[in-house]
mmCIF file with all atom_site columns, C-alpha atoms in Angstrom:
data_model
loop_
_atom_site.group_PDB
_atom_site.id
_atom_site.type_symbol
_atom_site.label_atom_id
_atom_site.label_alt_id
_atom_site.label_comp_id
_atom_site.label_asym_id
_atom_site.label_entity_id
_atom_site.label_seq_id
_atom_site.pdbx_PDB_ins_code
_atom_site.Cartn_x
_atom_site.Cartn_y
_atom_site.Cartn_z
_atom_site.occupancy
_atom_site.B_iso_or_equiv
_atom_site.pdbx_formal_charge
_atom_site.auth_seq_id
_atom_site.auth_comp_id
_atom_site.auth_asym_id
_atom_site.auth_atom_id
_atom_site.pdbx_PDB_model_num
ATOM 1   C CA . UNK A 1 1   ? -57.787 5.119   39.429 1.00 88.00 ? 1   UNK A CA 1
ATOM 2   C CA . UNK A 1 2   ? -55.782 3.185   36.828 1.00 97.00 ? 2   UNK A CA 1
ATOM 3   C CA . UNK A 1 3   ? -55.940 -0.333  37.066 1.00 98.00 ? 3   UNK A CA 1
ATOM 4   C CA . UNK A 1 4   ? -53.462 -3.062  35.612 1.00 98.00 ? 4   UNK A CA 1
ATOM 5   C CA . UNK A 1 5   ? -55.041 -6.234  35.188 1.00 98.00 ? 5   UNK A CA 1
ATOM 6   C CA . UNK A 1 6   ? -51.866 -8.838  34.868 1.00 98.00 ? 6   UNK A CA 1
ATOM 7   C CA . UNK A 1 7   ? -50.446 -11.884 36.742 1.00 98.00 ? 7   UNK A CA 1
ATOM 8   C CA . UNK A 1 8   ? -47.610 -11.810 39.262 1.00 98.00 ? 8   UNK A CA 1
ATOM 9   C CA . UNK A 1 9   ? -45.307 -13.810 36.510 1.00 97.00 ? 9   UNK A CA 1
ATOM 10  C CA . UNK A 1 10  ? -46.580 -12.469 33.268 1.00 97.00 ? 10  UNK A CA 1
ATOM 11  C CA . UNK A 1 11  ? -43.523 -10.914 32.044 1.00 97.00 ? 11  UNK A CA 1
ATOM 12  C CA . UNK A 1 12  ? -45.567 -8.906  29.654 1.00 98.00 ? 12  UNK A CA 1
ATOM 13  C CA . UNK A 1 13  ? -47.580 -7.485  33.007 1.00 98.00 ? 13  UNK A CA 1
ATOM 14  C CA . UNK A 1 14  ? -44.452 -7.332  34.716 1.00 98.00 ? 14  UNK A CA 1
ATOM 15  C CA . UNK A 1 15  ? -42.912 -4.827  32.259 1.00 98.00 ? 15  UNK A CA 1
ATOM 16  C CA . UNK A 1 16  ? -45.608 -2.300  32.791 1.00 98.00 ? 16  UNK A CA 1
ATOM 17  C CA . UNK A 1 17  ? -45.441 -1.978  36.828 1.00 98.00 ? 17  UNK A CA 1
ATOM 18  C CA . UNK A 1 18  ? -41.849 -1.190  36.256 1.00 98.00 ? 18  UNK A CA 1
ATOM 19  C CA . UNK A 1 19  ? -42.909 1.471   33.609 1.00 98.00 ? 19  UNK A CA 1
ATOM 20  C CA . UNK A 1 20  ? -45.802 2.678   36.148 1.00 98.00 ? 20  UNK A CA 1
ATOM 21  C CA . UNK A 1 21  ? -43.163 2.572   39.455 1.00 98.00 ? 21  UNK A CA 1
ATOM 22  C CA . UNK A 1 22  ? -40.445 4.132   37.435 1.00 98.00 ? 22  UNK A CA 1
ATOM 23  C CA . UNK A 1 23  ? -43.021 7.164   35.966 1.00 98.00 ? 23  UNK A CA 1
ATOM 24  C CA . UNK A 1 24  ? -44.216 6.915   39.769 1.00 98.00 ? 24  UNK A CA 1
ATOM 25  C CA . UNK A 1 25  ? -47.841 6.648   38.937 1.00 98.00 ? 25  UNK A CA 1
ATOM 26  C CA . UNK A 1 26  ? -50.194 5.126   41.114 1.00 97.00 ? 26  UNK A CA 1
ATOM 27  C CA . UNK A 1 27  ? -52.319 2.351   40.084 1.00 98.00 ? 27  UNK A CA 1
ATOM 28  C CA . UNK A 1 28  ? -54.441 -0.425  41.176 1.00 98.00 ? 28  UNK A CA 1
ATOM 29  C CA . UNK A 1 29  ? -53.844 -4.083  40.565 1.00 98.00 ? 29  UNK A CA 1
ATOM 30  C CA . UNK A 1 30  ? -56.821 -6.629  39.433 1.00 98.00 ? 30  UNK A CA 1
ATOM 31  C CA . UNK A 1 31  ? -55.275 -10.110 39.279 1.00 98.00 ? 31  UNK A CA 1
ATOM 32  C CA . UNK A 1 32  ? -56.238 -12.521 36.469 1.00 98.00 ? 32  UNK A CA 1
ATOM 33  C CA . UNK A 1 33  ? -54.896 -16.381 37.279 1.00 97.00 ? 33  UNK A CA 1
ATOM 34  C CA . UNK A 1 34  ? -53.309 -17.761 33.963 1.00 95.00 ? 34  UNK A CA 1
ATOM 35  C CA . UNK A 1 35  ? -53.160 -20.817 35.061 1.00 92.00 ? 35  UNK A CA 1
ATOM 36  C CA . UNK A 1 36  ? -56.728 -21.457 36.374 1.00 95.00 ? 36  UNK A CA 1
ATOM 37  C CA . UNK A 1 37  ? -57.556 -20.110 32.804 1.00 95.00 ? 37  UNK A CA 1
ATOM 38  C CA . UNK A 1 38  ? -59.523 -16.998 33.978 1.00 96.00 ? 38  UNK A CA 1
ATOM 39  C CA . UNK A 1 39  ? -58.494 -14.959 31.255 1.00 96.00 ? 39  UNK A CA 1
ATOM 40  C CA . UNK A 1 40  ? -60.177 -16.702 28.644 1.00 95.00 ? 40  UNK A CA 1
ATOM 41  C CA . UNK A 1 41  ? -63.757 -16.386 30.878 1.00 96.00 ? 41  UNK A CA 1
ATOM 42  C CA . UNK A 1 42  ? -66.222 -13.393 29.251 1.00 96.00 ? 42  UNK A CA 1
ATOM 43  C CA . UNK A 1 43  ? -65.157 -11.019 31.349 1.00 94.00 ? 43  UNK A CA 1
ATOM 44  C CA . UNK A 1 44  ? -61.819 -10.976 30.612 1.00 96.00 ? 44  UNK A CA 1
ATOM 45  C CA . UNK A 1 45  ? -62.627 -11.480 26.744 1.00 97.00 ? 45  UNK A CA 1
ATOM 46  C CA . UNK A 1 46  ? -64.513 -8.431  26.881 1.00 96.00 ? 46  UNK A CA 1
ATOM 47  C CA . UNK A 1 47  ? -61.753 -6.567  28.377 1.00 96.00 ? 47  UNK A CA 1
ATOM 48  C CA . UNK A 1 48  ? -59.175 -7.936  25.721 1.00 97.00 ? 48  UNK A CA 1
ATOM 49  C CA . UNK A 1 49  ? -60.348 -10.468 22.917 1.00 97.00 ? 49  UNK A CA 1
ATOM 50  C CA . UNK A 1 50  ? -57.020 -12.193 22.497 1.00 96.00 ? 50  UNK A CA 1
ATOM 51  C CA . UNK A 1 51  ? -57.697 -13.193 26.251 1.00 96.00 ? 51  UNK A CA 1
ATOM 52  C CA . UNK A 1 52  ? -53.878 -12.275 27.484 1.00 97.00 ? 52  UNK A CA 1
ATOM 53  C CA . UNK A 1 53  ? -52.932 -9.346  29.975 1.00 98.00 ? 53  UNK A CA 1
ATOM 54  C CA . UNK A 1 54  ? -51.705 -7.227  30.825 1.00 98.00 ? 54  UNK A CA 1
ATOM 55  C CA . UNK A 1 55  ? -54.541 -5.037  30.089 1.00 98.00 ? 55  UNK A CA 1
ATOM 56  C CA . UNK A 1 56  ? -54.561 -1.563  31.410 1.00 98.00 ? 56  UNK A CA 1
ATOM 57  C CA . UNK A 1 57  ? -57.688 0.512   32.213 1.00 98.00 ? 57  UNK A CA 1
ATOM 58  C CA . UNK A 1 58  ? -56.769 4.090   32.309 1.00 96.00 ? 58  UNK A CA 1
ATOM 59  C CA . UNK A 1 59  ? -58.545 7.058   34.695 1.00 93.00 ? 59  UNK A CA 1
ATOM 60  C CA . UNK A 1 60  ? -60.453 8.520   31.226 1.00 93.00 ? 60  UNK A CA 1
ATOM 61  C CA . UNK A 1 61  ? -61.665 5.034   31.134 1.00 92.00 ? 61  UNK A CA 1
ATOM 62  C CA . UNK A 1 62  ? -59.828 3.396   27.734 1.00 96.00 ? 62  UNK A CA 1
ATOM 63  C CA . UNK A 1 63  ? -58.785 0.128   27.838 1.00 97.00 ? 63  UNK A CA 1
ATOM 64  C CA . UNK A 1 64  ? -55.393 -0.865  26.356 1.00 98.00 ? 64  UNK A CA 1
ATOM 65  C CA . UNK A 1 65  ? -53.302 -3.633  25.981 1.00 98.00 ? 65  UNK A CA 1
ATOM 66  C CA . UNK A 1 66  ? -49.834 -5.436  24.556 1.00 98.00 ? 66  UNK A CA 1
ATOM 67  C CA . UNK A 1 67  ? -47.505 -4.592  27.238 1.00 98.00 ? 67  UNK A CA 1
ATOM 68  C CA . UNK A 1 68  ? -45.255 -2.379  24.625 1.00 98.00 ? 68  UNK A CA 1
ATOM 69  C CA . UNK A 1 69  ? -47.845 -0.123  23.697 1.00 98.00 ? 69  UNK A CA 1
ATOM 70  C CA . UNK A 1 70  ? -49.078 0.369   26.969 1.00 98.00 ? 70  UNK A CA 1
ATOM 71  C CA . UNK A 1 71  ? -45.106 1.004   27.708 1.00 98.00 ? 71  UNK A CA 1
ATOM 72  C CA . UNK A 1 72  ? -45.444 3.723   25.195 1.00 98.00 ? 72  UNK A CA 1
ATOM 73  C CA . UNK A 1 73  ? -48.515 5.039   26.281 1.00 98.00 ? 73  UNK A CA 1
ATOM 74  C CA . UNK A 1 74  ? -46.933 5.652   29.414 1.00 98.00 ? 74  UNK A CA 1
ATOM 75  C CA . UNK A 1 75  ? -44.120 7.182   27.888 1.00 98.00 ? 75  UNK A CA 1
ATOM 76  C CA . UNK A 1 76  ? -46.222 9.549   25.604 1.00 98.00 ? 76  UNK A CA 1
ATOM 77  C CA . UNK A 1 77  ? -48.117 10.796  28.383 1.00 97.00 ? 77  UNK A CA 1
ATOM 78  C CA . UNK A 1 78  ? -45.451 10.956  31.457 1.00 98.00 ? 78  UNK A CA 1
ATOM 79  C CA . UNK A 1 79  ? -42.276 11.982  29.535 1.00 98.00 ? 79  UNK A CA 1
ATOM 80  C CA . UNK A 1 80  ? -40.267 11.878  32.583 1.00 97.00 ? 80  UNK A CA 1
ATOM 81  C CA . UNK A 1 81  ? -38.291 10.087  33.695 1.00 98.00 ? 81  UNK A CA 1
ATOM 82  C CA . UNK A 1 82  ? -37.481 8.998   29.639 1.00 98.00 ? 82  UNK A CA 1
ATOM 83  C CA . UNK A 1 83  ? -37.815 5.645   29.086 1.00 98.00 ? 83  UNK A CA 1
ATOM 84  C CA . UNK A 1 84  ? -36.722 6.182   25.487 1.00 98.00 ? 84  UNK A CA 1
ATOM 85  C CA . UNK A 1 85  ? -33.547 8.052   24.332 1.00 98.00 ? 85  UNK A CA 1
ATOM 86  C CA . UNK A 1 86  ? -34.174 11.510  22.952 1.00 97.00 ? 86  UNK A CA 1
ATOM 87  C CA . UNK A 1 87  ? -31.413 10.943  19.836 1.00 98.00 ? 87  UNK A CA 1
ATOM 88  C CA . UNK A 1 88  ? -33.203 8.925   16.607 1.00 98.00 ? 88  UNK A CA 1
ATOM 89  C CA . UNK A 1 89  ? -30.533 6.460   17.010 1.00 98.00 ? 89  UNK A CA 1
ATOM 90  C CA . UNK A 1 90  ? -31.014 5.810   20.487 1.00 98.00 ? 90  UNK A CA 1
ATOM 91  C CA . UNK A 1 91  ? -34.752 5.445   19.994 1.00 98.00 ? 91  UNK A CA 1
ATOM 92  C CA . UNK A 1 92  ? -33.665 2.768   17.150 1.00 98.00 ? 92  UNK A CA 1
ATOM 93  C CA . UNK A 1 93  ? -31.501 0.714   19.359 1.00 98.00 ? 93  UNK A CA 1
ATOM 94  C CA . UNK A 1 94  ? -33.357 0.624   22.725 1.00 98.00 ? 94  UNK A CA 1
ATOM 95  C CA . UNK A 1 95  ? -36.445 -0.998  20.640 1.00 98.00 ? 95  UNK A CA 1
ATOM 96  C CA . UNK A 1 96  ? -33.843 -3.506  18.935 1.00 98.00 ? 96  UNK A CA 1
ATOM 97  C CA . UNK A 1 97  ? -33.301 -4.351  22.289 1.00 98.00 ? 97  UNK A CA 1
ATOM 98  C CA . UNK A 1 98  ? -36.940 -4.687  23.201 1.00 98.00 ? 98  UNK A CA 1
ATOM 99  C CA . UNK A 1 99  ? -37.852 -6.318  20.713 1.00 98.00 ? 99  UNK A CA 1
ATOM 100 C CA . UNK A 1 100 ? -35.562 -8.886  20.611 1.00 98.00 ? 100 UNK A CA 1
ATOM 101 C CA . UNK A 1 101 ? -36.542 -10.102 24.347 1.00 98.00 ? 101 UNK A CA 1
ATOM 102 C CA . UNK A 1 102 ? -40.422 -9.011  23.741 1.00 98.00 ? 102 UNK A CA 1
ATOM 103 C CA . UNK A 1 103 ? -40.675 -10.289 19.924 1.00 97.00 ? 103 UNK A CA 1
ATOM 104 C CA . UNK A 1 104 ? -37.866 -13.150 19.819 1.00 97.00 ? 104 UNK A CA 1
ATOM 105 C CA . UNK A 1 105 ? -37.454 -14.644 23.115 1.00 98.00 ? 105 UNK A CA 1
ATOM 106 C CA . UNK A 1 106 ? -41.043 -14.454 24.931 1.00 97.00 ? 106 UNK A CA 1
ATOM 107 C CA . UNK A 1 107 ? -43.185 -15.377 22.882 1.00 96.00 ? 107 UNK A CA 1
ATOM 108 C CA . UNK A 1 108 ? -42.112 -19.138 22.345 1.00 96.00 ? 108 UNK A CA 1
ATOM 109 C CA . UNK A 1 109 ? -41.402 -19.436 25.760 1.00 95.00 ? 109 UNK A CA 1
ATOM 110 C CA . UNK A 1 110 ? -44.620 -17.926 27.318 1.00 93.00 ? 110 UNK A CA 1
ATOM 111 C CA . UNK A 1 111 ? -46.828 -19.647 29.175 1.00 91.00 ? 111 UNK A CA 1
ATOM 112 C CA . UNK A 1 112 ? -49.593 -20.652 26.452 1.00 92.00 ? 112 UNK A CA 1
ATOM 113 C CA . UNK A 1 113 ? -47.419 -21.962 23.918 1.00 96.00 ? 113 UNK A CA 1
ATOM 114 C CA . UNK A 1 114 ? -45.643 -24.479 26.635 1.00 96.00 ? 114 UNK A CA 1
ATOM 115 C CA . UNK A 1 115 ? -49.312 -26.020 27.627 1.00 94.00 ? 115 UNK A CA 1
ATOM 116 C CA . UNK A 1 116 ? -49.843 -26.307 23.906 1.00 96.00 ? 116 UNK A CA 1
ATOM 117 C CA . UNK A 1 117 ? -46.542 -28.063 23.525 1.00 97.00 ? 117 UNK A CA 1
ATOM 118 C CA . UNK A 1 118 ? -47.572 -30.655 26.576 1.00 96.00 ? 118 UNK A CA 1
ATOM 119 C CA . UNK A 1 119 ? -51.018 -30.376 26.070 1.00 96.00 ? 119 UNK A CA 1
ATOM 120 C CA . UNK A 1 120 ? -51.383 -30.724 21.956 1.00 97.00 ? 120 UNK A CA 1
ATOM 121 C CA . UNK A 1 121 ? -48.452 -31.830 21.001 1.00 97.00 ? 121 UNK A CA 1
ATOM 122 C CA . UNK A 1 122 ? -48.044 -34.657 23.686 1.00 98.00 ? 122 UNK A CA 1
ATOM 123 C CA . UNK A 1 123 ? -44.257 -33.447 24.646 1.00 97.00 ? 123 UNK A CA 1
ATOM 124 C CA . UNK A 1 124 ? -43.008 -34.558 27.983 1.00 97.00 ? 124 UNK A CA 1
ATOM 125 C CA . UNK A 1 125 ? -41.479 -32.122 30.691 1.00 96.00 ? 125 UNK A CA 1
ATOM 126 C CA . UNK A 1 126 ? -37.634 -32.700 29.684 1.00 97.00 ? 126 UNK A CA 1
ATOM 127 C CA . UNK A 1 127 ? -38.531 -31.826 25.907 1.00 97.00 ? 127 UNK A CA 1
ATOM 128 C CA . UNK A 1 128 ? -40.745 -28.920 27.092 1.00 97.00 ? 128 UNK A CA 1
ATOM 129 C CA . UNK A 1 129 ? -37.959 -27.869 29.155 1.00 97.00 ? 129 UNK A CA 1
ATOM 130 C CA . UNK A 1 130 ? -35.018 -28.128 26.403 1.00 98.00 ? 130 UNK A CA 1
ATOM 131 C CA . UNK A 1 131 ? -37.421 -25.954 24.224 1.00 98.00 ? 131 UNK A CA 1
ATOM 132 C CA . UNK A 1 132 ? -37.644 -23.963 26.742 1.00 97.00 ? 132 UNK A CA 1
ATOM 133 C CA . UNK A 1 133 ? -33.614 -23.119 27.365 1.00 98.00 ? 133 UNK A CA 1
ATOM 134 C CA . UNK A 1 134 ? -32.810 -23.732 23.715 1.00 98.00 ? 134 UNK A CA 1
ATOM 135 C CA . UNK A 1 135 ? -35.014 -19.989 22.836 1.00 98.00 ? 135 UNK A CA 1
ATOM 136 C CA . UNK A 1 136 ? -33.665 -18.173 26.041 1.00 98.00 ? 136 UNK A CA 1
ATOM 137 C CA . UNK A 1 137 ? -29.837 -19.161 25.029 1.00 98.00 ? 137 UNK A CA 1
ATOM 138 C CA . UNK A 1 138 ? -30.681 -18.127 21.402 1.00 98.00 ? 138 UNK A CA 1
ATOM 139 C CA . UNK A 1 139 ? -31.856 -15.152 22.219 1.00 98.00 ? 139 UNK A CA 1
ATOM 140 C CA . UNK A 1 140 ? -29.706 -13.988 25.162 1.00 98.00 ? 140 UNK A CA 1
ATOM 141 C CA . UNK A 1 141 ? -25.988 -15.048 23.206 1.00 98.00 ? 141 UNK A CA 1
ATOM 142 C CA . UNK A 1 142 ? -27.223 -12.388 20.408 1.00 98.00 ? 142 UNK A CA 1
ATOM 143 C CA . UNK A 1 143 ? -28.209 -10.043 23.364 1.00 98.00 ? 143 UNK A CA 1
ATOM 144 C CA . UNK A 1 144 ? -25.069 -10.083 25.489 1.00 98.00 ? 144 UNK A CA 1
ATOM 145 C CA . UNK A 1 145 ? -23.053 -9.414  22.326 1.00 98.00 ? 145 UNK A CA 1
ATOM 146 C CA . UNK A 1 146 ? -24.782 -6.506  21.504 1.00 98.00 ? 146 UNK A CA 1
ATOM 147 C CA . UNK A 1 147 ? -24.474 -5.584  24.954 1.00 98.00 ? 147 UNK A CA 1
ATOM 148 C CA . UNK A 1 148 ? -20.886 -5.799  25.189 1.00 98.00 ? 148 UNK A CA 1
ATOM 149 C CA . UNK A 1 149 ? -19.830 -5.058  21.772 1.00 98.00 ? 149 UNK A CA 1
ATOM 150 C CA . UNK A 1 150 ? -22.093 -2.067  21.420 1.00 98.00 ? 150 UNK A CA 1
ATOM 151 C CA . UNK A 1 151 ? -21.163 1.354   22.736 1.00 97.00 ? 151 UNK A CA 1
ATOM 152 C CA . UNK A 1 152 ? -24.581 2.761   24.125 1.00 98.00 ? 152 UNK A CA 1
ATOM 153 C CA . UNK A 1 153 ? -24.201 0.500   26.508 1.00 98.00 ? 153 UNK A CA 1
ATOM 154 C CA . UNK A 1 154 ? -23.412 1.602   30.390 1.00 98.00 ? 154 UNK A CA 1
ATOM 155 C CA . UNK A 1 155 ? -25.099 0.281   33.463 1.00 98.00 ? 155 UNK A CA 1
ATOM 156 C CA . UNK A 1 156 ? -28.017 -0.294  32.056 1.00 99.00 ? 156 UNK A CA 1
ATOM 157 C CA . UNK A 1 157 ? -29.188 -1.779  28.346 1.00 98.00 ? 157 UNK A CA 1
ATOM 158 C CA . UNK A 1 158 ? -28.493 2.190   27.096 1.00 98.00 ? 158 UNK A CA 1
ATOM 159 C CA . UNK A 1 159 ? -26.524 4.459   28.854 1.00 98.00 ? 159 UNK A CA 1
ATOM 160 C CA . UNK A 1 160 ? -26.971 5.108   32.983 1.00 98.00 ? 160 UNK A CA 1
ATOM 161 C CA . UNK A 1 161 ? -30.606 5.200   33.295 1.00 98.00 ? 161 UNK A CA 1
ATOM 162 C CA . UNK A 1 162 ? -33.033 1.962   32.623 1.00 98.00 ? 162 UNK A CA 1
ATOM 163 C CA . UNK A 1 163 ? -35.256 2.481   29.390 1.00 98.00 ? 163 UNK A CA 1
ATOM 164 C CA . UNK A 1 164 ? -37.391 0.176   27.909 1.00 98.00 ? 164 UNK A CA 1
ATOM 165 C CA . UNK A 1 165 ? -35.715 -2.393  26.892 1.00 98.00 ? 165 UNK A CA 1
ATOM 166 C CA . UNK A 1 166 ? -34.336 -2.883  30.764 1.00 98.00 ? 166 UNK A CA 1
ATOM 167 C CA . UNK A 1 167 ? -38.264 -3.376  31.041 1.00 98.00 ? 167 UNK A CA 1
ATOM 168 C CA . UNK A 1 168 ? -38.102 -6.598  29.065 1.00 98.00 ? 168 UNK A CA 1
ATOM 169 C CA . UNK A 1 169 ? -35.145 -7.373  30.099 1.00 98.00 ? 169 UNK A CA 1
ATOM 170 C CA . UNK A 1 170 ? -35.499 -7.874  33.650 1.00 98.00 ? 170 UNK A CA 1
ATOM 171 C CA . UNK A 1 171 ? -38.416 -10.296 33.415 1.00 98.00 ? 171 UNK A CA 1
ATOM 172 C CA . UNK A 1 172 ? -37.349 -12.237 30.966 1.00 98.00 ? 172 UNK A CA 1
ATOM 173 C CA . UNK A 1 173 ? -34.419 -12.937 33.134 1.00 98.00 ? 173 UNK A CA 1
ATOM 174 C CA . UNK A 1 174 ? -36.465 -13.880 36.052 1.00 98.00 ? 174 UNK A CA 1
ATOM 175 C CA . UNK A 1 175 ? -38.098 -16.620 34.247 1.00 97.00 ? 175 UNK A CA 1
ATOM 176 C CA . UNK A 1 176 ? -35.474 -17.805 32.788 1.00 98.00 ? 176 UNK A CA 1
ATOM 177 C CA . UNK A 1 177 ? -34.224 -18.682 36.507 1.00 98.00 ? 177 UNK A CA 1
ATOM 178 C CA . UNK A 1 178 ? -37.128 -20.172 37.164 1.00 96.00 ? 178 UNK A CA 1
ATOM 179 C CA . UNK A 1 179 ? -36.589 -22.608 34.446 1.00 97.00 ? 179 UNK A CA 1
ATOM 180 C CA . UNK A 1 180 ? -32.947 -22.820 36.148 1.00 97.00 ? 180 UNK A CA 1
ATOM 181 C CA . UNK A 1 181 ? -31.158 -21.547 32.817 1.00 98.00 ? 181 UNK A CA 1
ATOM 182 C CA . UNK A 1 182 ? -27.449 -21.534 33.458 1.00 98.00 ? 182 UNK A CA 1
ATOM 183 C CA . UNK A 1 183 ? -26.829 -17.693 32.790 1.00 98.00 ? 183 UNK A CA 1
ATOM 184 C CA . UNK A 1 184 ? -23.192 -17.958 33.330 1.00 98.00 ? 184 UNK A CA 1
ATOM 185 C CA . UNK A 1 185 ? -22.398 -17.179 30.027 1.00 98.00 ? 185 UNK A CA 1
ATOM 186 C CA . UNK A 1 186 ? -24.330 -14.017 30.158 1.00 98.00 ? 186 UNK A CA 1
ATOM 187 C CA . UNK A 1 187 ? -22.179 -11.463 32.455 1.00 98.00 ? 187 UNK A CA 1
ATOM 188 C CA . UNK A 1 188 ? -23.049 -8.178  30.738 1.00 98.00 ? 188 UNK A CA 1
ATOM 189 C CA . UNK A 1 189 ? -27.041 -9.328  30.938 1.00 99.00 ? 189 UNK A CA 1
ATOM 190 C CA . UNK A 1 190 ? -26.501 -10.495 34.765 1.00 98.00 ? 190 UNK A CA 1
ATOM 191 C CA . UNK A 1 191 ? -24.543 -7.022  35.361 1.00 98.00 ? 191 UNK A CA 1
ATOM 192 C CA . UNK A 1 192 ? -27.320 -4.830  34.146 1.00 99.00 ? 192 UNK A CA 1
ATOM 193 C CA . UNK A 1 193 ? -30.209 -7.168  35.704 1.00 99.00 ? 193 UNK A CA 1
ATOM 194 C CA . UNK A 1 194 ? -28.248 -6.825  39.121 1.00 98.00 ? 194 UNK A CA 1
ATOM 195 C CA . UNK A 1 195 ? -28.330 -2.816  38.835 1.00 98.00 ? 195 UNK A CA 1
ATOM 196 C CA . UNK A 1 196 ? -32.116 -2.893  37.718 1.00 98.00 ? 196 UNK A CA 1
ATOM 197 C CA . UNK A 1 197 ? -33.106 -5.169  40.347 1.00 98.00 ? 197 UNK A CA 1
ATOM 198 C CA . UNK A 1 198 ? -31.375 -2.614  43.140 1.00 98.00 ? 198 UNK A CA 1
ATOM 199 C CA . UNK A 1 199 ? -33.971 0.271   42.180 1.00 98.00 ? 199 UNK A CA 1
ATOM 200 C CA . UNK A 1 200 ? -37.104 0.214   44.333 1.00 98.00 ? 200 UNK A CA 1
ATOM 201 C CA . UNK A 1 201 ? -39.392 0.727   40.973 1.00 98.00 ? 201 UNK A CA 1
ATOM 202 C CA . UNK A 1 202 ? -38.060 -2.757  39.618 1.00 98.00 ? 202 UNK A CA 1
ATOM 203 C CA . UNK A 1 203 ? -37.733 -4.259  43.036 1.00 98.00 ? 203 UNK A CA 1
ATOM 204 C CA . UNK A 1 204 ? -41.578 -3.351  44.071 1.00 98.00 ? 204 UNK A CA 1
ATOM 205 C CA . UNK A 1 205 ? -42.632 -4.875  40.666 1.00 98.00 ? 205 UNK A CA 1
ATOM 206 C CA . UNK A 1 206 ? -41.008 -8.055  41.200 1.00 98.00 ? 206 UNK A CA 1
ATOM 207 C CA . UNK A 1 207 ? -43.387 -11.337 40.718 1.00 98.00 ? 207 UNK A CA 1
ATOM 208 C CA . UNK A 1 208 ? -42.719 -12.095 44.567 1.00 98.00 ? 208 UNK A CA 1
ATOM 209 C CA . UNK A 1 209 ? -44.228 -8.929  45.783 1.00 98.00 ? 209 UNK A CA 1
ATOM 210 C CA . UNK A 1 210 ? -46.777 -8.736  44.338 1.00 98.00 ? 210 UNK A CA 1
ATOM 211 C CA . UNK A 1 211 ? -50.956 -9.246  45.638 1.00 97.00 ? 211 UNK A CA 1
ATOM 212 C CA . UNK A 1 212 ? -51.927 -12.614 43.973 1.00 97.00 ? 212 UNK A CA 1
ATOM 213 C CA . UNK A 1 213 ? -48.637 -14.299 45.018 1.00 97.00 ? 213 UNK A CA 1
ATOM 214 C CA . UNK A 1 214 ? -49.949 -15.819 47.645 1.00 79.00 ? 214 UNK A CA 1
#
């Protein structure tokens, strides 16, 4: 059986159960708790030496990680449904798209670089939290205006289905509400989050329903 080892609010594991519910392959979950620091332990290391998840342990026994590669993977092996477009141009803008959430947004606002900002840097929870919003509203104003301005765009990031970079999307979203972002001036990102979050694959991914929610 594959296995995903993640965390119920690791965006980056979050983006591959969508890509696993949406393919609708099965799949086990092993937990790893980021914040009691179990995935820098051995065991973890030796399933991924940068000690981050997700990491995903396929049924011919490889072990992969970085959530867009294992995204990929997927997509490689279980064409259908398409998480990519099949046009070059497509393909060129729905990994803009990812990459500006997966490359841009998340990884100053993910969950190692905050402690490092509190922990290393001495910076107190309102400064934390202003770096925090200041990356999210960076990244989603050049977001929604691609998303409105841009043709390819239709209920979803590209066209009527959800690719990849509704993948990144979605999660990114969710933690920005955690952090109580005011996404008011986002409608075209809230539109397209609402119509992702309706589909059972997204829904049954979601941080809340998942086993080590607790």
């Amino acid at each position: 059986m594959t296995t995903l080892y993640g965390y119920f609010r690791s965006s980056a594991a979050y983006r591959v159960r969508i890509a696993l519910n949406l393919k609708g392959l099965a799949y086990d979950q092993a937990p790893v708790n980021l914040v009691k620091g179990e995935q820098r332990g051995d065991d973890f290391r030796a399933r991924n030496p940068q000690g981050l998840v997700p990491v995903l342990e396929t049924d011919e026994g490889q072990r992969l990680t970085q959530s867009l590669a294992i995204c990929e993977y997927l997509e490689e092996r279980h064409p259908e449904p398409a998480l990519l477009p099949a046009d070059p141009a497509g393909r060129a803008r729905v990994r803009a798209l990812t990459q500006l959430v997966a490359c841009e947004i998340h990884p100053l606002d993910n969950l190692r670089v905050l402690k490092y900002l509190v922990h290393e840097l001495g910076v107190d929870d309102a400064a934390k939290l202003a770096w925090y919003r200041h990356w999210i509203h960076e990244g989603f104003a050049a977001l929604e205006a691609m998303l409105t301005r841009e043709a390819g765009t239709g209920e979803f990031c590209h066209g009527d289905t959800p690719s990849l970079a509704d993948l990144c999307l979605v999660p990114q979203v969710f933690n920005a509400e955690r952090f109580d972002c005011d996404l008011s001036a986002y409608p075209t990102i809230r539109r397209i989050v609402a119509s992702c979050r309706a589909l059972p694959a997204f829904a049954q991914a979601a941080p809340g329903e998942q086993p080590d929610a607790g």
